[in-house]
CSV table of C-alpha atoms and ligand atoms in Angstrom, one decimal:
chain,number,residue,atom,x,y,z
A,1,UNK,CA,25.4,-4.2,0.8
A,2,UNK,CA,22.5,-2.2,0.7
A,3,UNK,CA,18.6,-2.3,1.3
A,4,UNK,CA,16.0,0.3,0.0
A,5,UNK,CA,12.5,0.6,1.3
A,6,UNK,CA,9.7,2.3,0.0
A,7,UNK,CA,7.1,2.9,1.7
A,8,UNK,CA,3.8,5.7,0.9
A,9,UNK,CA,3.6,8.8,2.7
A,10,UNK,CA,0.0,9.5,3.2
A,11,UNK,CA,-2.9,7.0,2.9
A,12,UNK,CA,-1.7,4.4,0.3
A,13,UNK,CA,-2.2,5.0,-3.8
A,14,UNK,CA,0.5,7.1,-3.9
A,15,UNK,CA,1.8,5.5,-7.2
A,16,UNK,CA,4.1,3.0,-5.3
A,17,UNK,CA,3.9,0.4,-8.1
A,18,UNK,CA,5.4,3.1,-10.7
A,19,UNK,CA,8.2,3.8,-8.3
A,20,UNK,CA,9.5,0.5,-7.4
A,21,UNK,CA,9.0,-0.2,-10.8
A,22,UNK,CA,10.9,2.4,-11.6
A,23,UNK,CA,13.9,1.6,-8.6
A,24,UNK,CA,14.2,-2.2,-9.8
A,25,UNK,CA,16.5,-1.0,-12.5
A,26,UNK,CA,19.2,-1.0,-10.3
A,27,UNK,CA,17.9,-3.7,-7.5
A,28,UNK,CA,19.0,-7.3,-7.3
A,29,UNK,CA,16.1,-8.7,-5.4
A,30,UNK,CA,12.7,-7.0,-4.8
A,31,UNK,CA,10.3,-8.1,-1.6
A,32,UNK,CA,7.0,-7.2,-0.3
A,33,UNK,CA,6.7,-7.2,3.3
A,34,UNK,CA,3.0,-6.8,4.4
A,35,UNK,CA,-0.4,-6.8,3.7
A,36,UNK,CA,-1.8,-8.6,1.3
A,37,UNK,CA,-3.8,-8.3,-2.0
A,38,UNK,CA,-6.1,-5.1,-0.2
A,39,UNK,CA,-3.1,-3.7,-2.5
A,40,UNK,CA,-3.3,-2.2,-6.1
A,41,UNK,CA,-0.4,-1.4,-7.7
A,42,UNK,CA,-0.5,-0.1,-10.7
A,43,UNK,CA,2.3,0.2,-13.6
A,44,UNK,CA,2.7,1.4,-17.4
A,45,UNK,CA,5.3,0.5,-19.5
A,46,UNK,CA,5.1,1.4,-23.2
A,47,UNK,CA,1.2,1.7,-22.9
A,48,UNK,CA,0.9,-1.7,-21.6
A,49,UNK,CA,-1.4,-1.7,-18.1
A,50,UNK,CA,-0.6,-3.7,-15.3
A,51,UNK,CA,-2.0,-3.7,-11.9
A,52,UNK,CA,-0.4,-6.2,-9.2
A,53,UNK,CA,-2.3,-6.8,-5.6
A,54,UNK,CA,0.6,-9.2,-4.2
A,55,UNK,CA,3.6,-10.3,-6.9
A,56,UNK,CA,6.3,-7.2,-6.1
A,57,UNK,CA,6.0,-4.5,-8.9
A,58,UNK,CA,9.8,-5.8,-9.7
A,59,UNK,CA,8.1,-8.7,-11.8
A,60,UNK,CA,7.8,-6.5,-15.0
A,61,UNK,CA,11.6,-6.0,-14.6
A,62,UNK,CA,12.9,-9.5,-16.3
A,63,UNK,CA,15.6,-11.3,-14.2
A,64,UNK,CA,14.7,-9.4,-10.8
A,65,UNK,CA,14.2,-12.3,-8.2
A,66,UNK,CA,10.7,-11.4,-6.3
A,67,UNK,CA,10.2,-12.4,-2.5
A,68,UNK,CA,6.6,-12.5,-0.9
A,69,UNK,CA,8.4,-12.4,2.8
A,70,UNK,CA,6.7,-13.3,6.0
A,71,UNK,CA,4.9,-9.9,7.0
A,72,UNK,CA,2.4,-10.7,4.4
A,73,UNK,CA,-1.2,-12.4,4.5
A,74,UNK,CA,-1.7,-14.1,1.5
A,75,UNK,CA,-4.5,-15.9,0.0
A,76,UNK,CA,-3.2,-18.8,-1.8
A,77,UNK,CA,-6.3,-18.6,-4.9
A,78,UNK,CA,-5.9,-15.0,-5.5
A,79,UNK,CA,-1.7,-15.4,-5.7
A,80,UNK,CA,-1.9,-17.8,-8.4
A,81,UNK,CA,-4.9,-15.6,-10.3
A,82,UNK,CA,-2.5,-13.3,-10.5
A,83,UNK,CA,0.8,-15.5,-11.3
A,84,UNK,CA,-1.6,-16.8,-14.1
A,85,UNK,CA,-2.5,-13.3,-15.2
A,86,UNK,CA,1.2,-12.2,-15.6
A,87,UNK,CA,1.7,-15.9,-17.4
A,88,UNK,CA,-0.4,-14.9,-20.3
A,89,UNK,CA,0.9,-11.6,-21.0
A,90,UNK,CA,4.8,-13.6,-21.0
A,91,UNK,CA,5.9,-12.4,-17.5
A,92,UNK,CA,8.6,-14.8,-16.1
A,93,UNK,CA,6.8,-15.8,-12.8
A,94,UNK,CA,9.0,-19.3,-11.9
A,95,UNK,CA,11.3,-17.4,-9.9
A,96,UNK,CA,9.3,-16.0,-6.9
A,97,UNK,CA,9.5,-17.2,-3.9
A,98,UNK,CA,6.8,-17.2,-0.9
A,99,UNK,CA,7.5,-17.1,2.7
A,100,UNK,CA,6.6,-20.8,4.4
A,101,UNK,CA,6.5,-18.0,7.1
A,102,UNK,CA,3.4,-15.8,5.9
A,103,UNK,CA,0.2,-16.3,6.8
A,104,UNK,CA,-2.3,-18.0,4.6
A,105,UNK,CA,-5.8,-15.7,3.7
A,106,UNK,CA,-8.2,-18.1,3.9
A,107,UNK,CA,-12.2,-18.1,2.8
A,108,UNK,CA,-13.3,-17.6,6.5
A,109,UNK,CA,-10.9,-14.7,6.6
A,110,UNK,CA,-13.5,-12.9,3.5
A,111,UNK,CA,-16.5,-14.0,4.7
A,112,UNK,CA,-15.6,-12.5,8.2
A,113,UNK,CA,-14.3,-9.6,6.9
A,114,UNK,CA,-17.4,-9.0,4.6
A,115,UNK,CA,-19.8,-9.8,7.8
A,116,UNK,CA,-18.3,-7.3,10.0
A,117,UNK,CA,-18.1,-4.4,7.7
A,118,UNK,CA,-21.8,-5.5,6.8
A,119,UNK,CA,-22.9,-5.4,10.1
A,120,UNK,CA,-20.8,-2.5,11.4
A,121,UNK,CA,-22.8,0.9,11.5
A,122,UNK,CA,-21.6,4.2,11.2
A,123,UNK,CA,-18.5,5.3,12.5
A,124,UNK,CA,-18.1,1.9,13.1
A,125,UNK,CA,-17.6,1.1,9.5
A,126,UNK,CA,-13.9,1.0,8.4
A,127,UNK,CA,-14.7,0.4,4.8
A,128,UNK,CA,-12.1,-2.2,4.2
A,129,UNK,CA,-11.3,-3.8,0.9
A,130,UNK,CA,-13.4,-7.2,1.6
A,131,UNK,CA,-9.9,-9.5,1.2
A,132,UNK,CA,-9.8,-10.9,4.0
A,133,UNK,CA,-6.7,-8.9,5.4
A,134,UNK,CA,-8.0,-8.1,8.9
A,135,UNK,CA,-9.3,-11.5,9.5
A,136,UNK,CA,-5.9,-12.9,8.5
A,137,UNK,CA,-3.6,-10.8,10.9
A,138,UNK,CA,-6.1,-11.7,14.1
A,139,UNK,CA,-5.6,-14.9,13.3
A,140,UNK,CA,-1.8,-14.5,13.5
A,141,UNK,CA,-2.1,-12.2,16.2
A,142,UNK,CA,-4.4,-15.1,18.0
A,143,UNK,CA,-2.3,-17.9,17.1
A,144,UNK,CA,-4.9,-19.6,15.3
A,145,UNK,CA,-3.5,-19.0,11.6
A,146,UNK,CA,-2.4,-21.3,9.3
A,147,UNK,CA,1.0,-20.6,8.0
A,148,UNK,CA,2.6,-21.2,3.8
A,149,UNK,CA,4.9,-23.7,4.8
A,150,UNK,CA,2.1,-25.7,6.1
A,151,UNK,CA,1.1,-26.0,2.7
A,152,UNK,CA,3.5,-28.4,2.3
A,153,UNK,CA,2.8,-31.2,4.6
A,154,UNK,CA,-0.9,-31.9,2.9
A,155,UNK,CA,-2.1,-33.8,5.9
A,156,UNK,CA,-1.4,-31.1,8.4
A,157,UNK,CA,-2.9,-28.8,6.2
A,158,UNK,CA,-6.2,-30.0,5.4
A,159,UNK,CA,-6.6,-30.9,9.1
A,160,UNK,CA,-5.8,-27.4,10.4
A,161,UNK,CA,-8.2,-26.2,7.0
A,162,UNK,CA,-10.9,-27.9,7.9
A,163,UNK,CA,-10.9,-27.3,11.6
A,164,UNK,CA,-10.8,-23.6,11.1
A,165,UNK,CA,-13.3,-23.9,8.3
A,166,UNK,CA,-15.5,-25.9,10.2
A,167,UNK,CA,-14.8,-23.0,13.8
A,168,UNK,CA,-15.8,-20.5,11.8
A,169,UNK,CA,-19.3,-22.4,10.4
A,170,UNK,CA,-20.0,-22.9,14.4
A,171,UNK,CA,-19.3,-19.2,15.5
A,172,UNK,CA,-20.2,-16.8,12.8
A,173,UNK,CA,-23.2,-18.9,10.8
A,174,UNK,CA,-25.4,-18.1,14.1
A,175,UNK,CA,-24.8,-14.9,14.2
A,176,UNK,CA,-25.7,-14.1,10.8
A,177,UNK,CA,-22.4,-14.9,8.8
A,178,UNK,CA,-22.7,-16.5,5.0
A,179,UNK,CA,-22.2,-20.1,5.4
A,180,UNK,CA,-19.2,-21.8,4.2
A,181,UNK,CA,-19.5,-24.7,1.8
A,182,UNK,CA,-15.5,-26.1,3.1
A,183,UNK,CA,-15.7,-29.1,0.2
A,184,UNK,CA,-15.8,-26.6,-2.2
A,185,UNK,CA,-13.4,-24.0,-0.8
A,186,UNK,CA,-11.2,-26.6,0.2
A,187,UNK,CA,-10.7,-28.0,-4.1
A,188,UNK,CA,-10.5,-24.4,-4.5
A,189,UNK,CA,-7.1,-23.7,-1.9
A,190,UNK,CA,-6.1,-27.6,-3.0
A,191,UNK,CA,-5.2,-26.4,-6.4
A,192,UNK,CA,-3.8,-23.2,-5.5
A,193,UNK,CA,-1.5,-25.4,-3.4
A,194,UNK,CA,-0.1,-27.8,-5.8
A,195,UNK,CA,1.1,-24.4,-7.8
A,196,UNK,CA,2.4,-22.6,-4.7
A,197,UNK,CA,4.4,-25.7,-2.9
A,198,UNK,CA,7.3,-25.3,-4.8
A,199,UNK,CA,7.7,-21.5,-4.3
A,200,UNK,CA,7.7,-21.8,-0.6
A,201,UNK,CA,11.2,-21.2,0.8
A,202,UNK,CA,12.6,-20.0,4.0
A,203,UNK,CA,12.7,-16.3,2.6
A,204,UNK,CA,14.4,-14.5,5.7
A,205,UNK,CA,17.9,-17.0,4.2
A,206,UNK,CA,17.1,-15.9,1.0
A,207,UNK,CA,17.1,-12.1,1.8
A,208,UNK,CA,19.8,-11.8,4.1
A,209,UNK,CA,21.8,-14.1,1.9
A,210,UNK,CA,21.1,-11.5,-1.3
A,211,UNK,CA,22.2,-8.6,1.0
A,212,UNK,CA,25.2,-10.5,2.7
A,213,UNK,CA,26.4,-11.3,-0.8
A,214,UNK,CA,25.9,-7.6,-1.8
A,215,UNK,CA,23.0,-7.5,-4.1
A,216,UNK,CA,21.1,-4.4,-4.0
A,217,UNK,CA,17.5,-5.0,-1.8
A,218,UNK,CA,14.5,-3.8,-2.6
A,219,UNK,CA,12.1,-3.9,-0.1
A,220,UNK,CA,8.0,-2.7,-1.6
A,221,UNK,CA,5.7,-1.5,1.0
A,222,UNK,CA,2.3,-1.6,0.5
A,223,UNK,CA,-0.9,1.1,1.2
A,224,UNK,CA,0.4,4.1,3.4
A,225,UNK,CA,1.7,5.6,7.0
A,226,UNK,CA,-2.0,6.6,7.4
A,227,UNK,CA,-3.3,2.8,7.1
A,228,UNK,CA,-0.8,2.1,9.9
A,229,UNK,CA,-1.5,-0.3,12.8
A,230,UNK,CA,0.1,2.2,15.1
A,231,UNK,CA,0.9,5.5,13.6
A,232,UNK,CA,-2.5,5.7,11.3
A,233,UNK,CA,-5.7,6.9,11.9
A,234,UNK,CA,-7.0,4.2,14.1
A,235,UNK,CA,-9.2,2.5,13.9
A,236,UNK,CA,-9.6,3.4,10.4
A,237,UNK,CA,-6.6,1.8,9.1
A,238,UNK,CA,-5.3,-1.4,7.5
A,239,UNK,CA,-4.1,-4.3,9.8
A,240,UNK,CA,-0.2,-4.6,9.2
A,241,UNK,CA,2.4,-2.1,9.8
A,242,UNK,CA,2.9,-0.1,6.8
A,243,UNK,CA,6.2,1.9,7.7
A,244,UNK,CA,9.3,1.7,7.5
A,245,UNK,CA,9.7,-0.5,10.8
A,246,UNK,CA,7.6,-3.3,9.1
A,247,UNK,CA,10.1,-3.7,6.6
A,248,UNK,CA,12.7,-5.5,9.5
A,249,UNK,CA,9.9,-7.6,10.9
A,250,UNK,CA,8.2,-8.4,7.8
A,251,UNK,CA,10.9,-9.5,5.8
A,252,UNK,CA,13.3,-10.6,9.3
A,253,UNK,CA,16.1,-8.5,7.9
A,254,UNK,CA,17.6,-6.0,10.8
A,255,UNK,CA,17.3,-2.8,11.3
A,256,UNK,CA,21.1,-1.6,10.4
A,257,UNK,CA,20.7,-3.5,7.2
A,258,UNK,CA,18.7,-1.1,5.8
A,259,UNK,CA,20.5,1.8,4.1
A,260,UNK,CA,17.9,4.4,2.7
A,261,UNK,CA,14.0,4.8,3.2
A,262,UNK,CA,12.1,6.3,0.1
A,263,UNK,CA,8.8,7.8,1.1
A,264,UNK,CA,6.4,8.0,-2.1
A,265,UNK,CA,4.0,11.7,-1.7
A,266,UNK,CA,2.0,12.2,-4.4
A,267,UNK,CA,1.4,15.7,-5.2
A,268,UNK,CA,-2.2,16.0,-3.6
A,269,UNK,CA,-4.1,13.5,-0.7
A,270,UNK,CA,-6.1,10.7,-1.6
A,271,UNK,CA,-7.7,8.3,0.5
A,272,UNK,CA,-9.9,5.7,0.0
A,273,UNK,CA,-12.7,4.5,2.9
A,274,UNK,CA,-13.6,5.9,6.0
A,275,UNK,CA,-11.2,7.7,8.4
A,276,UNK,CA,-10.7,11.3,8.8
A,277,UNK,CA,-9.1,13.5,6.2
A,278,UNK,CA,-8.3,16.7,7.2
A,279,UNK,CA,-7.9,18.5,3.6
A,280,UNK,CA,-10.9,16.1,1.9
A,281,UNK,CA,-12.6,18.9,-1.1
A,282,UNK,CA,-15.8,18.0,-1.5
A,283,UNK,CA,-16.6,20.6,-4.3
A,284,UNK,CA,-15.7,21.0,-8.1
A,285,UNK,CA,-11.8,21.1,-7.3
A,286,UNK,CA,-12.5,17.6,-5.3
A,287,UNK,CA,-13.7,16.4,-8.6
A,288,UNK,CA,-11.5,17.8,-10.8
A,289,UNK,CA,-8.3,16.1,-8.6
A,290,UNK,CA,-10.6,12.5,-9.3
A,291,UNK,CA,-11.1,13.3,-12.5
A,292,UNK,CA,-7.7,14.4,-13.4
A,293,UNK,CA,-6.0,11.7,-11.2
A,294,UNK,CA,-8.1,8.9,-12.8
A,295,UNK,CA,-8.7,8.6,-8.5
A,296,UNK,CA,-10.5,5.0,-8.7
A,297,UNK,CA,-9.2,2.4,-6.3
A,298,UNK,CA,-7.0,-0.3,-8.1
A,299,UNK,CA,-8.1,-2.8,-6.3
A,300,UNK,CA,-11.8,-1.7,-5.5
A,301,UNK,CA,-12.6,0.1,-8.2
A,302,UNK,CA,-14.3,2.9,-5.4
A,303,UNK,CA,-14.0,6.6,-5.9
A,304,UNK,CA,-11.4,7.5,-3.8
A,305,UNK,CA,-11.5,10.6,-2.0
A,306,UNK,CA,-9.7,13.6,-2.9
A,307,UNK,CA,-7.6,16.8,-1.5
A,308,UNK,CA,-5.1,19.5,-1.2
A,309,UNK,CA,-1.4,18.1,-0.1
A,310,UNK,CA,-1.2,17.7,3.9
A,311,UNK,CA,2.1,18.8,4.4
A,312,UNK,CA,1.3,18.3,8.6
A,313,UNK,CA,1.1,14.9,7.9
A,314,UNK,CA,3.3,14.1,5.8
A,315,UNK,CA,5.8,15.8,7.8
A,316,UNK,CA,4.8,13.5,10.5
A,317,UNK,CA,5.3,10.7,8.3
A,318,UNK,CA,8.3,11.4,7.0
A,319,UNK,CA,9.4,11.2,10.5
A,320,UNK,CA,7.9,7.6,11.8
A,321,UNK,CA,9.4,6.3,8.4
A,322,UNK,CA,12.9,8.1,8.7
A,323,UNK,CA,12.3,9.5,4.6
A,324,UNK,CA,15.7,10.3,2.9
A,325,UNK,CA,13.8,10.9,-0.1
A,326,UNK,CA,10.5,11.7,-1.4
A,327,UNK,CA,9.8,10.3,-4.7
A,328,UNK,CA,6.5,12.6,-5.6
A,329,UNK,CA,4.2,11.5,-8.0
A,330,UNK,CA,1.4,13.0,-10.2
A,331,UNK,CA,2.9,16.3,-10.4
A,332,UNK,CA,1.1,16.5,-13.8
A,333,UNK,CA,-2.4,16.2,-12.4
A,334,UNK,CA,-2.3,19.7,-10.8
A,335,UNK,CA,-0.6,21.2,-14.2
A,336,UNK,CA,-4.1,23.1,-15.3
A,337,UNK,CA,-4.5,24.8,-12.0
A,338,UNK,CA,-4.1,28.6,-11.3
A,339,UNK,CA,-3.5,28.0,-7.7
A,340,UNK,CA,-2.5,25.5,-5.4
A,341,UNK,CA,-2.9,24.8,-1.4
A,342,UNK,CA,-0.9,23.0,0.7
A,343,UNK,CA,-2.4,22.6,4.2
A,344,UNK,CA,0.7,24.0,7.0
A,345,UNK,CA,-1.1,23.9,10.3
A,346,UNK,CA,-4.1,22.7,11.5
A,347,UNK,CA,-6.7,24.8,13.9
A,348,UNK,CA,-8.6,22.7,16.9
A,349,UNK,CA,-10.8,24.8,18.5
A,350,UNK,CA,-8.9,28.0,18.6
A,351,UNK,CA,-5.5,26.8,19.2
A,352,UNK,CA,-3.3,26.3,15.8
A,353,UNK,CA,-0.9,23.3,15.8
A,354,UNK,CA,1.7,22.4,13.2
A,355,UNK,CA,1.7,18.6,14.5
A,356,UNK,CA,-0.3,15.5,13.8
A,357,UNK,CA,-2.8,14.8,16.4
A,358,UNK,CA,-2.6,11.2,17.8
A,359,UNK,CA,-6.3,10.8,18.7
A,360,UNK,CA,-8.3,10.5,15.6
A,361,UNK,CA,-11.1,12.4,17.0
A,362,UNK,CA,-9.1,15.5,17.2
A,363,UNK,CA,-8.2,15.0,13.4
A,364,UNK,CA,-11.5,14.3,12.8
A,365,UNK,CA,-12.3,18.1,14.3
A,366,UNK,CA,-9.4,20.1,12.8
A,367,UNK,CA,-9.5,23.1,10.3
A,368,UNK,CA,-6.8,22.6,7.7
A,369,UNK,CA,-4.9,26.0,7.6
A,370,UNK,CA,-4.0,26.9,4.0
A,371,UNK,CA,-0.7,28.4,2.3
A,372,UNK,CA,-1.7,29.3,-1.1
A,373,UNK,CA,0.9,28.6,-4.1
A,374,UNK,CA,0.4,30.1,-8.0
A,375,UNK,CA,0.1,27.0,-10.2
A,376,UNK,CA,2.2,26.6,-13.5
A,377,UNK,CA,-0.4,26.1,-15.9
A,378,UNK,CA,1.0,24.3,-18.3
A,379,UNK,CA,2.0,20.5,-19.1
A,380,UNK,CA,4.8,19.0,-17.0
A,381,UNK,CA,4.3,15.4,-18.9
A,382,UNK,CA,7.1,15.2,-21.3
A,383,UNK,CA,9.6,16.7,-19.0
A,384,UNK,CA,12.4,14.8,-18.1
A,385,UNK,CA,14.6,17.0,-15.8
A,386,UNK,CA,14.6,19.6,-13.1
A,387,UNK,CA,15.1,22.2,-14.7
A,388,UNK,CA,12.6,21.9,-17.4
A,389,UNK,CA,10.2,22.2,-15.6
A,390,UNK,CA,8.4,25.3,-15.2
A,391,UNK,CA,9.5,28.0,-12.2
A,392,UNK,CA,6.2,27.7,-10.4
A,393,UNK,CA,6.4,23.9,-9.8
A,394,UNK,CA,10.5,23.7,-8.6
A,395,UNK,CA,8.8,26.2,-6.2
A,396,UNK,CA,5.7,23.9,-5.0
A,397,UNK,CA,8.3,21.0,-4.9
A,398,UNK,CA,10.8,23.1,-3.2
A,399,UNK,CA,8.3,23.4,-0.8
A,400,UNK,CA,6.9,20.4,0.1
A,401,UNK,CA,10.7,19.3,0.7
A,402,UNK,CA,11.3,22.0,2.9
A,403,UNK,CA,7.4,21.1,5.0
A,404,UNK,CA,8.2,17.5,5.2
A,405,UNK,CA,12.0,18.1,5.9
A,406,UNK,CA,12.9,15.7,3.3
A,407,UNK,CA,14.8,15.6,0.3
A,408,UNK,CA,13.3,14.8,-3.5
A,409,UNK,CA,15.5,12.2,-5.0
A,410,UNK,CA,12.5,11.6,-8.1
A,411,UNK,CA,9.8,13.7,-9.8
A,412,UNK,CA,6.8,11.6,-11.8
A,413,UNK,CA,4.7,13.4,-14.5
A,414,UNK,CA,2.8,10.8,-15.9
A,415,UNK,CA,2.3,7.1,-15.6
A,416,UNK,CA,4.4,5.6,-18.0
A,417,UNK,CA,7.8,4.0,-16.7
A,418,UNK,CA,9.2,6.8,-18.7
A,419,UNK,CA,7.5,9.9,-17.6
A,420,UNK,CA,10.0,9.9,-14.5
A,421,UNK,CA,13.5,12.0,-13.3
A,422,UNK,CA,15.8,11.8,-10.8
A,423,UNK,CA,17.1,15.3,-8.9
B,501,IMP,P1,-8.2,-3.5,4.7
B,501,IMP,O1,-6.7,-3.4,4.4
B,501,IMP,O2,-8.9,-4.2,3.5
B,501,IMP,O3,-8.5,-4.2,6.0
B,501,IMP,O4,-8.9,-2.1,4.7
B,501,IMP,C1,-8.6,-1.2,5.8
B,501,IMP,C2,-8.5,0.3,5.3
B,501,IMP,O5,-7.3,0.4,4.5
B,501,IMP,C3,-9.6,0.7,4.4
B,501,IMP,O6,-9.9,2.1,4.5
B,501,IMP,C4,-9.1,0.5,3.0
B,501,IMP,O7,-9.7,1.3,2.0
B,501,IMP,C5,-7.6,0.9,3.2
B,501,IMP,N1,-6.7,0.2,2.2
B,501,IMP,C6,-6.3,-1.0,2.2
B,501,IMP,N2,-5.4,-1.2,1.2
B,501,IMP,C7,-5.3,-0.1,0.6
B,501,IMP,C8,-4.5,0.3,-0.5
B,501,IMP,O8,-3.7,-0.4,-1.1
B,501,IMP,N3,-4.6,1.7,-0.9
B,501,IMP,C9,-5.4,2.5,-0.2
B,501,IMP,N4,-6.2,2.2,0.8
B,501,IMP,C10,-6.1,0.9,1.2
């Protein structure tokens, strides 16, 4: 019996999509266990381009069951957009099965979610992805949500559908909210229905069966510690708990079932919307990391923000998610530079601390203090073990094991399936 999770390190687009891809190989069963389609996971195999917002990455691996458990809000139209999707390019999508547990995105969850950032000013802005995602968890949390195994009772459904639909017309349309037209959203989330229906299964059976009966458990988390409920930057952060601890309620396996925790680092920061970020470059070498990184949200399709590796924060994120390994990605993007920083303290005011601040308005003030590495200035892409690769870079890895106190179990130089090692 065993049970992987993977979660990201820092503030989601870590290149999770490439790693679970990559891990499915030897899984049974692969499961998301929160958030919802605010994800953008993005995987390459043999040139072929596929981003997934919901599905688990395991998909493109034929034969590997997929689970969407109960952690995660979904919206019913956008699941079978992109079941459809994977369809047409001859991806086997019959076998996934949906949580009746998970809570159902619905269209007052977008238009809410699009209202408030709209109306929020300033620091008030969180600069969500518009899906609906926040709306959908305060719905659970406020026990107003409509669940996927209502789906299945159509009566029941359309009743708790159009009350909610009909609530949100009353409370939000006065105070400026875009009104809902429910007949037509309600044909929309009817057909999405009749597809889903026979998915739905009691998925907390199905995944503690797999593991009782010893298939190898996959279990995909989705942005990154950073976006965490609790232990991100609050409020700018994503609505579901993103480490490893969401895994057990999310997919309602326990916490001893779970045997290892991979923690995905890519090889610099990235973030996308607002929130504080300590080691954010705003100059050429900001630019060059976007450029070089191809840092545009999956799912957005926004700039995403770019800087030097935060070794504080990971460290304190390899912590709250228990890391065994690291599995870091886009080693390759930093192969043209002469030198490279990794941020090893942080200065507030003129005291220097070498742990994560819990108040974001502290992190909002720090200094990043710098440790400056030589770079290795050539390609690392079609390097497929240890030690191939050049001197400088075993050092830079080296050292972000030894910051984060973690082990590296995988390297990635590139974004093809492929362009991946184990250590
Ligand atoms: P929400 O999840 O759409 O509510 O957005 C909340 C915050 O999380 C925003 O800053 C988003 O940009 C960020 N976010 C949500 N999903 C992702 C992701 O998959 N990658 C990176 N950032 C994300």
């Amino acid at each position: 019996m065993s049970v992987s999770v993977l979660v990201g390190v820092q503030w989601g687009d870590e290149g999770k999509g490439k790693i679970i891809d990559v891990l499915t190989k030897d899984a049974g069963m692969v499961v998301r266990f929160q958030g919802g389609n605010n994800a953008g996971h993005t995987v390459e195999i043999n040139g072929q381009h596929f981003v997934l917002h919901l599905i688990p990455s395991g998909i493109l691996r034929a034969g590997v069951p997929c689970v969407i458990a109960n952690g995660v809000v979904v919206d019913p139209v956008e699941l079978v957009k992109e079941m459809n999707m994977l369809k047409s390019r001859d991806i086997d999508v019959s076998g996934i099965q949906l949580s009746t547990r998970c809570h159902l995105i619905m269209p007052w969850h977008k238009l809410i979610d699009a209202f408030k950032e709209d109306s929020a000013k300033g620091d008030k802005k969180i600069g969500t992805t518009k899906r609906g995602i926040g709306p959908a968890y305060s719905s659970k949390a406020d026990r107003t949500g409509i669940r996927g195994g209502e789906m299945r009772d159509l009566v029941r459904f359309e009743k708790h559908f159009r009350d909610n639909a009909e609530a949100y017309n009353r409370e939000y349309v006065p105070m400026g909210g875009a009104k809902l037209d429910v007949e037509a959203a309600w044909k929309e989330v009817l057909a999405a229905r009749d597809v889903l229906v026979p998915h739905l299964a009691d998925t907390v059976v199905t995944i503690n069966e797999a593991n009782a009966n010893g298939v190898h458990v996959l279990l995909e988390g989705a942005q990154g510690a950073f976006l965490d409920i609790d232990h991100g930057t609050f409020p700018y952060v994503t609505s579901s708990n993103t480490t490893s601890g969401g895994a057990c309620t999310g997919t309602g396996l326990p916490p001893r079932a779970i045997t290892e925790v991979w923690g995905v680092l890519k090889a610099y920061s990235t973030r996308v919307g607002e929130g504080p970020f300590p080691t954010e470059l705003f100059d050429e070498q900001g630019e060059f990391l976007r450029e070089q990184g191809g840092e545009f949200g999956a799912t957005t399709g926004r700039p995403r923000r770019c800087g030097w590796l935060d070794a504080v924060a990971c460290r304190h994120s390899c912590m709250v998610n228990g890391v065994d390994f690291l599995a870091i990605t886009k080693l390759d993007v930093l192969d043209k530079l002469k030198e490279i920083k990794i941020c090893t303290a942080y200065k507030i005011g003129d005291k220097t601390v070498t742990t994560f601040p819990e108040d974001v308005y502290d992190l909002a003030r720090v200094e990043p203090v710098y440790e400056t590495m030589p770079g290795w200035e050539t390609s690392t892409t079609g390097i497929l073990d240890w030690n191939s690769l050049p001197v400088n870079a075993q050092k830079y890895l080296k050292r972000i094991a030894e910051l984060t106190k973690s082990k590296i179990g995988i390297v990635s130089v590139g974004p093809d399936r492929n362009q991946t090692f184990r250590v």
